[in-house]
Coordinates of C-alpha atoms and ligand atoms in Angstrom, one line a residue:
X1 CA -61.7 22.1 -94.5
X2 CA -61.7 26.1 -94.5
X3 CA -60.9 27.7 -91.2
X4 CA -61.5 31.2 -90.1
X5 CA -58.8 32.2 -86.9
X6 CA -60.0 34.7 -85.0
X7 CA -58.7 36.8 -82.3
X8 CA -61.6 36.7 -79.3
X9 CA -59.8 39.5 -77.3
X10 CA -58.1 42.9 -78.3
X11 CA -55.8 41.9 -80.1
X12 CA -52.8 40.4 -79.8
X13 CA -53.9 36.9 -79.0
X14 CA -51.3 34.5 -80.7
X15 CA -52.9 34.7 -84.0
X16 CA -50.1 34.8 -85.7
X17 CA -48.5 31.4 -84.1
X18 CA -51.9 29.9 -84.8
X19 CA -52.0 30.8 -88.1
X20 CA -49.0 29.1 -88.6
X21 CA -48.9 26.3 -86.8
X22 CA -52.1 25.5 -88.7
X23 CA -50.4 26.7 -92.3
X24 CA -48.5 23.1 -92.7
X25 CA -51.7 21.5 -93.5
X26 CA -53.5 24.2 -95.5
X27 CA -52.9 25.5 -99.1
X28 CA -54.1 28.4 -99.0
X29 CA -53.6 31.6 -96.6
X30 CA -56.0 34.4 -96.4
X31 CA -55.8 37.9 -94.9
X32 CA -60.1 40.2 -95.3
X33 CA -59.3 43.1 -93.1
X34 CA -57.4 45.1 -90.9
X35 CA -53.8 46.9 -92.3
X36 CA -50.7 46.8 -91.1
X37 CA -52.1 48.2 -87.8
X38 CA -51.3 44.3 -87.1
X39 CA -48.1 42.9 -85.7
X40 CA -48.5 39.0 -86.1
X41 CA -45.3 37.2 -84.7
X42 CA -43.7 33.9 -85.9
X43 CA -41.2 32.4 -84.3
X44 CA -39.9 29.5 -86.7
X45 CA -36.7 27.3 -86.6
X46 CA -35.3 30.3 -84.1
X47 CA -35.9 32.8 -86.2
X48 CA -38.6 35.8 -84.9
X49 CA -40.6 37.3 -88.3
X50 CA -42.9 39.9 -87.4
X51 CA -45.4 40.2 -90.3
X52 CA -48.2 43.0 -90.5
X53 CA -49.8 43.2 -93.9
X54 CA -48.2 39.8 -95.8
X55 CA -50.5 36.7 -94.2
X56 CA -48.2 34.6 -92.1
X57 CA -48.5 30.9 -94.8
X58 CA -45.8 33.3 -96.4
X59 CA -43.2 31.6 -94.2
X60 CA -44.6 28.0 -94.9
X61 CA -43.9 28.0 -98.9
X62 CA -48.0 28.3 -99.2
X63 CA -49.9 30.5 -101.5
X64 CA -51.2 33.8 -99.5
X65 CA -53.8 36.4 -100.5
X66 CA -54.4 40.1 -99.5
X67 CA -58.2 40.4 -99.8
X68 CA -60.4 43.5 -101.0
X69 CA -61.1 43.7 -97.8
X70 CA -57.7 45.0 -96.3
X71 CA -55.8 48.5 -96.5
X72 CA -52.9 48.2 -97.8
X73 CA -50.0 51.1 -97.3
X74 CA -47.8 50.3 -100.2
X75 CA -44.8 51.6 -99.0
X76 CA -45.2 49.8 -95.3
X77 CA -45.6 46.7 -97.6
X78 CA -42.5 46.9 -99.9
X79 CA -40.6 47.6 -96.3
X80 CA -42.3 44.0 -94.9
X81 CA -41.2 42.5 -98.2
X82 CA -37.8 43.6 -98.2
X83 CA -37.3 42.6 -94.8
X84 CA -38.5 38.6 -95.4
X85 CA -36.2 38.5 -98.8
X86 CA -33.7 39.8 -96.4
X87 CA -34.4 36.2 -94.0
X88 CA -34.5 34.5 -97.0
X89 CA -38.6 34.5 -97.4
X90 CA -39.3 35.3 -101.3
X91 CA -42.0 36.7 -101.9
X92 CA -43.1 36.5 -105.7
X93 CA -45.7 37.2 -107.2
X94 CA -47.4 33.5 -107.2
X95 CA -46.9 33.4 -103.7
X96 CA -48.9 36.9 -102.6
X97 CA -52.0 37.5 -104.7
X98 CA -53.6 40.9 -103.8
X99 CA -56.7 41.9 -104.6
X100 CA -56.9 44.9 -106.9
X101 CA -60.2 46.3 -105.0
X102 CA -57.9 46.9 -101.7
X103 CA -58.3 49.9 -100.1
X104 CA -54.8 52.2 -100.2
X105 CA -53.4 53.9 -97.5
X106 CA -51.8 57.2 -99.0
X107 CA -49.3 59.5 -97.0
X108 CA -52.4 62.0 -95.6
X109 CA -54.0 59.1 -94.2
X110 CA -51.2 58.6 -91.6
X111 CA -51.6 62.6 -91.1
X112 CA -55.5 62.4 -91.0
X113 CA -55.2 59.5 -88.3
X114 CA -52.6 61.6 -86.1
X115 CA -54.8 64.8 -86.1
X116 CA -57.3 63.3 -85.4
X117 CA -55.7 61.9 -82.2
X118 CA -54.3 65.1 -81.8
X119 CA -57.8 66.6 -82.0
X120 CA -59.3 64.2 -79.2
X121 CA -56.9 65.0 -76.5
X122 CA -57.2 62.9 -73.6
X123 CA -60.0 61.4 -75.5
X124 CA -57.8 59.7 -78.0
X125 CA -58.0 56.4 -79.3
X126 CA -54.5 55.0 -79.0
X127 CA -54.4 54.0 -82.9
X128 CA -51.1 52.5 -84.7
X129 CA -50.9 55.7 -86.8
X130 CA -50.9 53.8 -89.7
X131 CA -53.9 55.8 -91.2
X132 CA -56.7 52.7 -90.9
X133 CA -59.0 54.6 -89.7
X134 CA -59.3 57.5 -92.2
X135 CA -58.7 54.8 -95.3
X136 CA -61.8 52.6 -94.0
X137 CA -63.9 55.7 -93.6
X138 CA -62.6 57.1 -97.1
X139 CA -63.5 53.6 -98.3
X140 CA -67.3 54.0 -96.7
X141 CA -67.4 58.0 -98.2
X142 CA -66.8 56.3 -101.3
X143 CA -63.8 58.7 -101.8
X144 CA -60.8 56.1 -101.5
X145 CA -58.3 54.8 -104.1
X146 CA -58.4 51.1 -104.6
X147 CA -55.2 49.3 -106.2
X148 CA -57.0 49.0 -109.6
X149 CA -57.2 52.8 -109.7
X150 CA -53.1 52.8 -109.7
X151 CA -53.7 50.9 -113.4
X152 CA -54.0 54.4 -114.9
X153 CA -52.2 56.8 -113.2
X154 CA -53.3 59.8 -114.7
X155 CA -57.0 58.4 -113.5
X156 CA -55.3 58.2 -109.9
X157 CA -53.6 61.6 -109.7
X158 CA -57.3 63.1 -110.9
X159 CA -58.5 61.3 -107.8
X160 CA -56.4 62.0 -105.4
X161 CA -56.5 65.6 -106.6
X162 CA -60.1 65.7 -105.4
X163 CA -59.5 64.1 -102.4
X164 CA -56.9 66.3 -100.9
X165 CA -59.3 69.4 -101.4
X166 CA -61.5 68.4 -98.7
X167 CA -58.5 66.5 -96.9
X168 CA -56.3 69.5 -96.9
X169 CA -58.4 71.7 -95.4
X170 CA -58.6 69.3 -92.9
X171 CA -54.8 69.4 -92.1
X172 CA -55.1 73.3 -92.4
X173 CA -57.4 73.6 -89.9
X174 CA -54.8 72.1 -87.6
X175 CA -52.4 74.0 -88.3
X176 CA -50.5 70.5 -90.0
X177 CA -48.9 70.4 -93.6
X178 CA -50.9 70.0 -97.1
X179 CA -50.7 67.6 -99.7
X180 CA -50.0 68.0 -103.7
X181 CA -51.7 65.6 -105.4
X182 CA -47.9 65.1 -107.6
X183 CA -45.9 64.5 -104.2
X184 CA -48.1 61.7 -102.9
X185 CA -47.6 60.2 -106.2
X186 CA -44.4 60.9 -106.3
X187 CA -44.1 59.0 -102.3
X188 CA -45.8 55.7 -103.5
X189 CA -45.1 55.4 -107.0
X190 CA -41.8 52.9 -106.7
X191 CA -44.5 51.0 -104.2
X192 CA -46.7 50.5 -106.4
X193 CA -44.7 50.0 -109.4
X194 CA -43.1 47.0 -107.3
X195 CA -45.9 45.5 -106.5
X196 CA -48.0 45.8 -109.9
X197 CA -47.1 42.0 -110.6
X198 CA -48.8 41.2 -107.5
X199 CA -52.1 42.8 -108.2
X200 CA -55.4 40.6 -109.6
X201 CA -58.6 39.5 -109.2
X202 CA -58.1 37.1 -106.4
X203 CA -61.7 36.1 -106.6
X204 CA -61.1 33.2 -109.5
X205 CA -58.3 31.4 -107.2
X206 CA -59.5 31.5 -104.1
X207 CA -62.9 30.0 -105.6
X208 CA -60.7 27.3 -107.8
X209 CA -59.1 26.7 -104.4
X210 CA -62.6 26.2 -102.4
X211 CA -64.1 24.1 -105.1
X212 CA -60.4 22.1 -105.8
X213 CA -61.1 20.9 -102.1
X214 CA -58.3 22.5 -100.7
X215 CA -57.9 23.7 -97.4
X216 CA -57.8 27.9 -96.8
X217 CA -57.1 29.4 -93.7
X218 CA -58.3 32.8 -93.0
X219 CA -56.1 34.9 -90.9
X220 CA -57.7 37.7 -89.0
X221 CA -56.2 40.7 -87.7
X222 CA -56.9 42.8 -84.3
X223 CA -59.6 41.1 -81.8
X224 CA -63.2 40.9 -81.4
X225 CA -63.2 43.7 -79.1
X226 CA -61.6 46.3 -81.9
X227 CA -64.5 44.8 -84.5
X228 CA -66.3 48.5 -85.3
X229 CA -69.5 46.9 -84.4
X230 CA -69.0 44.4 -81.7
X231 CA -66.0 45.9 -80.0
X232 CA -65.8 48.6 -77.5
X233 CA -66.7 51.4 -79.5
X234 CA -65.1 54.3 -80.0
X235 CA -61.9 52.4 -78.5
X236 CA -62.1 49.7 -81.7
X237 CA -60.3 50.0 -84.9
X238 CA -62.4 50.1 -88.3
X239 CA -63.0 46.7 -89.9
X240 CA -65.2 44.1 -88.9
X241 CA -62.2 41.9 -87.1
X242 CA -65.1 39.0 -86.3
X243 CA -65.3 36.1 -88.8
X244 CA -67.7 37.9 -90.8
X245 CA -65.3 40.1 -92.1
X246 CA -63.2 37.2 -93.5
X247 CA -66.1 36.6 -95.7
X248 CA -66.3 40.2 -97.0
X249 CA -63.1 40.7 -97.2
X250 CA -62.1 37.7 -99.1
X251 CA -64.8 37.3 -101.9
X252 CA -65.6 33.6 -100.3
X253 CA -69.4 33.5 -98.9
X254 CA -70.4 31.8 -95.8
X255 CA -70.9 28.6 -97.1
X256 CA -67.0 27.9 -97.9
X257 CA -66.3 28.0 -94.1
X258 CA -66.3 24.4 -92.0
X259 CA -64.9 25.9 -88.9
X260 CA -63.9 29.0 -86.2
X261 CA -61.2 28.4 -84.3
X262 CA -61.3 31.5 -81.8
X263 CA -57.4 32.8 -80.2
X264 CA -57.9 34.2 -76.7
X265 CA -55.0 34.6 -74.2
X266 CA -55.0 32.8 -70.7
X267 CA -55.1 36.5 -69.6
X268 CA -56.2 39.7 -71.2
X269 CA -54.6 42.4 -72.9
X270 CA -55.1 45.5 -74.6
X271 CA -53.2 48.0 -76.4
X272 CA -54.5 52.1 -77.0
X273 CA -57.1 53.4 -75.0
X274 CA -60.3 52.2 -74.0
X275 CA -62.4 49.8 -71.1
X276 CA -60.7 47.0 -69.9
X277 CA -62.6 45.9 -66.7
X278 CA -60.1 43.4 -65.4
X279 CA -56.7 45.4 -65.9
X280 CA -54.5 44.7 -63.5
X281 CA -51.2 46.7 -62.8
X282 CA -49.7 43.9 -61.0
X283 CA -49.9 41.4 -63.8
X284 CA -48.9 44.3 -66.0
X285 CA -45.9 44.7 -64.3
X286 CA -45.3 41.0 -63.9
X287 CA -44.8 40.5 -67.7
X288 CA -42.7 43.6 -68.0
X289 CA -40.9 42.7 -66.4
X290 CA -40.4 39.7 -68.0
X291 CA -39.7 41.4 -71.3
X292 CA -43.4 40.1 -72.4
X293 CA -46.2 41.8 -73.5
X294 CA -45.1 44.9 -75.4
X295 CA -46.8 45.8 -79.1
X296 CA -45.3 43.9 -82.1
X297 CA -46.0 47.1 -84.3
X298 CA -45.4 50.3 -82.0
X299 CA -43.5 48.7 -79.3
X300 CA -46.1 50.4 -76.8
X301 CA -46.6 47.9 -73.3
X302 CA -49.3 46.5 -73.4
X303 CA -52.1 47.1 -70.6
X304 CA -52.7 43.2 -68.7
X305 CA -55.4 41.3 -66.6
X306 CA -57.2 38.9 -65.9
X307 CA -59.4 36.1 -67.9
X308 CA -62.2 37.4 -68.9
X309 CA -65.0 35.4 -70.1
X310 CA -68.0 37.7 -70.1
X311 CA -65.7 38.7 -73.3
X312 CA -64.9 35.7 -74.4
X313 CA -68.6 33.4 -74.0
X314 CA -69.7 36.8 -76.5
X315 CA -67.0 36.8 -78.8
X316 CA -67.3 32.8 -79.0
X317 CA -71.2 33.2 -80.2
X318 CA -70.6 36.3 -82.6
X319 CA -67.5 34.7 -84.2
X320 CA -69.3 31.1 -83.9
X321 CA -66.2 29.7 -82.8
X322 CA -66.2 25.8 -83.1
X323 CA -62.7 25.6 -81.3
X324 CA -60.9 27.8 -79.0
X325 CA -56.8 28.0 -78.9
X326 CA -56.1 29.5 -75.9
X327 CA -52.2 30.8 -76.0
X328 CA -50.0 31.8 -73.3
X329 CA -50.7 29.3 -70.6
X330 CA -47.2 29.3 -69.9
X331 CA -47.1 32.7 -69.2
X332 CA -49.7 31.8 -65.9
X333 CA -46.9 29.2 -64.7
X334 CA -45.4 31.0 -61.6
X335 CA -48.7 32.4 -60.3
X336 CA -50.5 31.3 -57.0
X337 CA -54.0 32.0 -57.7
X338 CA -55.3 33.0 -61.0
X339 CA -58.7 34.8 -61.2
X340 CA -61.2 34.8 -64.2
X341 CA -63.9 37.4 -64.4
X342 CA -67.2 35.3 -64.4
X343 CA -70.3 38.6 -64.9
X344 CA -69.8 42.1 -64.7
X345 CA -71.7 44.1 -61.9
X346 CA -73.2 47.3 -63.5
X347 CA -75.0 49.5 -60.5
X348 CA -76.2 46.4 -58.1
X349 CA -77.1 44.3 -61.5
X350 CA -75.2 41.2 -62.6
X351 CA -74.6 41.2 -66.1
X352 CA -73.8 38.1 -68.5
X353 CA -73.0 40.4 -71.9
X354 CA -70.1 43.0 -72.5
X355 CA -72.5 46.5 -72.3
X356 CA -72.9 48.8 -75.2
X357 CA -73.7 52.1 -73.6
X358 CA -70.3 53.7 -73.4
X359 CA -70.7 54.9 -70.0
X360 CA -71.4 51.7 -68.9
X361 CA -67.7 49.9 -68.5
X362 CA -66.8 52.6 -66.5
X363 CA -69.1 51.6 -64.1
X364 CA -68.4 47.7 -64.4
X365 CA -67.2 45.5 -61.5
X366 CA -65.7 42.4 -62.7
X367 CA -67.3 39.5 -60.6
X368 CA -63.8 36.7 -60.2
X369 CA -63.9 33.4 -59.0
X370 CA -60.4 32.0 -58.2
X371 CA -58.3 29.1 -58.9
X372 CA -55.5 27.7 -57.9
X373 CA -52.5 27.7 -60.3
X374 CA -49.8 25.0 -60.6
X375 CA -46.5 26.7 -60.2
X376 CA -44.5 24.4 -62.3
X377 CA -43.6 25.2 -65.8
X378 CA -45.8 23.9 -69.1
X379 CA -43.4 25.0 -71.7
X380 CA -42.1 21.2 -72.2
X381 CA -45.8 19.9 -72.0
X382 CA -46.6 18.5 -75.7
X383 CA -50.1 16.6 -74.8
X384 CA -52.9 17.5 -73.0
X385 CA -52.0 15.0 -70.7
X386 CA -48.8 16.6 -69.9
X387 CA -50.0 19.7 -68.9
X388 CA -50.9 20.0 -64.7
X389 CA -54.0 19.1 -63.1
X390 CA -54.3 23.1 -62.2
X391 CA -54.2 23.3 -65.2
X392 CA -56.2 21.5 -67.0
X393 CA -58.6 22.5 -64.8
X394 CA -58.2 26.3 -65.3
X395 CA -59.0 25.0 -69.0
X396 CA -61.9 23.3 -68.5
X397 CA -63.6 26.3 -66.5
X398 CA -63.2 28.6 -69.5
X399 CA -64.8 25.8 -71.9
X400 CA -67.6 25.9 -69.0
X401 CA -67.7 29.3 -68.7
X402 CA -67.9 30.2 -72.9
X403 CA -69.5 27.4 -74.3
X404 CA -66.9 26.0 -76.5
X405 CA -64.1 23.5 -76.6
X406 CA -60.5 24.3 -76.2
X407 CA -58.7 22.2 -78.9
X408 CA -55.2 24.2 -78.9
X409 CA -52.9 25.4 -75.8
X410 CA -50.2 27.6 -76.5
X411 CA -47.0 26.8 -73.8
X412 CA -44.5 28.8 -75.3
X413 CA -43.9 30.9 -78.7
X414 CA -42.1 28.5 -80.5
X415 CA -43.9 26.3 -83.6
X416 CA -43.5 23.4 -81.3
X417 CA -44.7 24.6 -78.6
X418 CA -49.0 23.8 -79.3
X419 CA -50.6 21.2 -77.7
X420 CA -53.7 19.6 -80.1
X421 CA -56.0 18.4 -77.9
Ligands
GDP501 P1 -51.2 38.3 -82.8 O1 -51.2 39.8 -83.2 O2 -52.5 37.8 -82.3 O3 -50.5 37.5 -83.9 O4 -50.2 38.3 -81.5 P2 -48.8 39.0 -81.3 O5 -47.8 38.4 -82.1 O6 -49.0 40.5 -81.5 O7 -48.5 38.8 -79.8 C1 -48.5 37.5 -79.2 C2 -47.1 37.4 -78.5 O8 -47.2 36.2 -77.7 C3 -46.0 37.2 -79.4 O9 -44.8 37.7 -78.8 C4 -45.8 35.7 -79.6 O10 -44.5 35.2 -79.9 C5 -46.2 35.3 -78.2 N1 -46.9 33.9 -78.0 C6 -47.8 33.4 -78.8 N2 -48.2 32.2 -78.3 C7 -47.5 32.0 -77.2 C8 -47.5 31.0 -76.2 O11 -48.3 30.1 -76.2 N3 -46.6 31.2 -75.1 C9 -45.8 32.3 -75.0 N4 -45.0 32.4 -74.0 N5 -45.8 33.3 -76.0 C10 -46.6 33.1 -77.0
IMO502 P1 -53.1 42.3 -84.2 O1 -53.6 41.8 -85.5 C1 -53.7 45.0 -80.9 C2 -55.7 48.8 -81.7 C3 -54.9 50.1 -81.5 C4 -56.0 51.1 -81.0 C5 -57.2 50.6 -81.9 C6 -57.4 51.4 -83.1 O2 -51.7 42.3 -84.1 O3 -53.9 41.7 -83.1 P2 -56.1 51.5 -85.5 O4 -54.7 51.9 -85.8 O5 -56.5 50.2 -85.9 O6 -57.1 52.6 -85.9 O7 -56.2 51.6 -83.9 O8 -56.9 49.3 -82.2 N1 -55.1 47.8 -82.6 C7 -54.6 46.7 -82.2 N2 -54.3 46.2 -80.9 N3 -53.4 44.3 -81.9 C8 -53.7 44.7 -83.2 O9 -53.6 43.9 -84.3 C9 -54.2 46.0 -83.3 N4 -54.6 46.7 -84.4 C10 -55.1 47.8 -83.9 O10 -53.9 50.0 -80.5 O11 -56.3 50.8 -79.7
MG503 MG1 -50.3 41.6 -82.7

């Protein structure tokens, strides 16, 4: 049974968790897109591991694999490897396969993605800064590096070299430092060099793995909302974060997948800039205040709201989720009333679909029904059964409202703490 998890949202959903929680009965753990622009947390026997780039079966003893299609900062991922041998996670090289046709984000990437931002003003996209955007669009140019180029490094300097002519000029133009070709070899080389064991062609074992019967789980990063086609463009990131892109990014075609299992939130968040109809300041401050809800990679608070279904009933049809985890019910357990956005009003109409004309959610008025919440805690519920009436019913109006079936509930960040339904 091969699973794709998705995040249905922005982002941010409890993918990580769900990823792991899952990773005790799979062999295999696979990360297709995205960089380490994603903060996935794990909170295991205690312990919190934050992981960005390495997929999170790393902390179950299970065999993980970096895709083609992720970008991988060398550097950012020696730091993430240091830090799990430092909690006692190895990681060897029979435990993290990366694909040699990965994407690499080099130093001017970071400095592309930051002028960029710079360049856009109050128009600015709110990205990590980790350089994903101008790596993907490097990759699309057909001017990036990919990890097999680092096999002859004379063959990488040459390219780079060619690279930084155009990119230079770039980072002239505003008024930012240049790049030698020798420096940013200089900057990665160690990286590299450390992680050379862990380069292959992943495609032979993850297809030995599929036909061997074994279970894979694909981990997505970012949410549906980021994907570059189906998100909120220009406020998305630049991978296809729907469970296409596990496909692509993997080297396994459609047919090895049985099952989508889509992560949304009981609420909706979103971190960087962009539309988010049902943002709600009072929520926002809620979790604050509550230390929740602040970005695993930059730290930034996260912007908070309502359910939102005209999101979710979408993202459930373009990621063809079979089963839906919805996480942080907990986090719902002191409120009175809960609302969940049911349509959007756009100018007098009603509207079932997210819009794609950019000046469109501007205009949105979320339409909310409300429901009454149960003001008693969940975070000891451990059956379906457990869980309040109020809230078991909240649950069942989002499986009528999206069309699909909500077979995990998050009630607190622990492991344990996952109802199967
Ligand atoms: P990801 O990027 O989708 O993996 O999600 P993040 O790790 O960035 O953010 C999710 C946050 O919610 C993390 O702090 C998790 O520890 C936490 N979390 C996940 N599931 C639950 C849940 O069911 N209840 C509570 N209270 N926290 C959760
Ligand atoms: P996980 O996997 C939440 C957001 C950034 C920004 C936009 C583009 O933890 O859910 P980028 O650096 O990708 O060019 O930024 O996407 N973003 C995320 N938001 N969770 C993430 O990953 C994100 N990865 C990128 O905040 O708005
Ligand atoms: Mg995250």
């Amino acid at each position: 049974m091969n699973t794709i998890i998705c995040g249905l949202q922005w982002g941010d959903e409890g993918k990580g968790k769900i990823v792991d929680f899952l990773t005790e009965k799979a062999d295999l753990v696979v990360r297709g897109q995205g960089g380490n622009n994603a903060g996935h947390t794990v909170i295991a026997k205690g312990k919190k591991y934050v992981l960005h780039l390495i997929p999170s079966g790393i902390l179950w003893d299970k065999q993980c694999v970096i895709g083609n299609g992720v970008v991988l900062d060398p550097v950012g991922l020696c730091r993430e490897i240091e830090s799990l041998e430092a909690e006692g996670v190895p990681i060897t090289p029979d435990r993290l396969l990366i694909s040699d046709r990965a994407h690499v984000v080099l130093p001017y990437h970071r400095e592309l993605d930051a002028a960029r931002e710079m360049s856009l003003g109050d128009k600015k996209i709110g990205t990590t800064k980790r350089g994903i955007g101008p790596t993907y669009a490097d990759k699309a140019n057909r001017i990036g590096l990919r990890l097999a180029d680092f096999r002859d490094p004379a063959k990488a300097r040459e390219l780079i070299e060619t690279r930084l002519e155009e990119a230079n000029r770039t980072l002239e133009h505003h008024d930012l430092p240049t790049f030698r070709a020798g420096d940013v070899l200089v900057e990665v080389e160690a990286a590299i060099d450390r992680l050379r064991p862990h380069f292959t062609n992943v495609i032979p074992v993850v297809h030995s793995s599929w036909k061997g019967n074994e279970t894979i789980l694909f981990e997505g990063a970012q949410g549906t909302f980021l994907d570059i086609d189906f998100g909120t463009y220009p406020f998305v990131t630049s991978s296809n974060t729907t469970s296409g892109g596990a496909c692509t990014g993997s080297g396994l075609p459609p047919t090895a997948i049985d099952r989508v299992v889509g992560v949304c939130k009981a609420y909706t968040t979103r971190v960087g800039s962009g539309p988010f109809p049902t943002q709600n300041d009072e929520i926002a401050e809620f979790f604050h205040s509550r230390g929740m809800e602040f970005g695993a990679t930059t730290g930034r608070p996260r912007r908070c709201g309502w359910l939102d279904t005209v999101l979710i009933r979408y993202a459930v049809m373009v990621n063809g989720v079979t089963d839906l985890a919805v996480t942080i019910l907990d986090g719902l357990d002191e409120r009175e009333t809960l609302k969940i956005c049911v349509g959007y009003n756009i100018d007098g109409e009603i509207h079932e679909f997210p819009p794609a004309e950019r000046d469109h959610w501007d205009k949105v008025v979320p339409i909310y029904q409300e429901m009454p919440g149960w003001q008693q805690s969940t975070s000891g519920c451990r059956s379906y059964h457990d869980l309040p009436a109020a809230a078991r019913n909240y649950l069942a109006r989002i499986e009528e409202l999206t069309g699909a079936r909500v077979s995990y509930i998050g009630v607190g960040p622990d492991r344990e703490q996952t109802i199967i339904r």
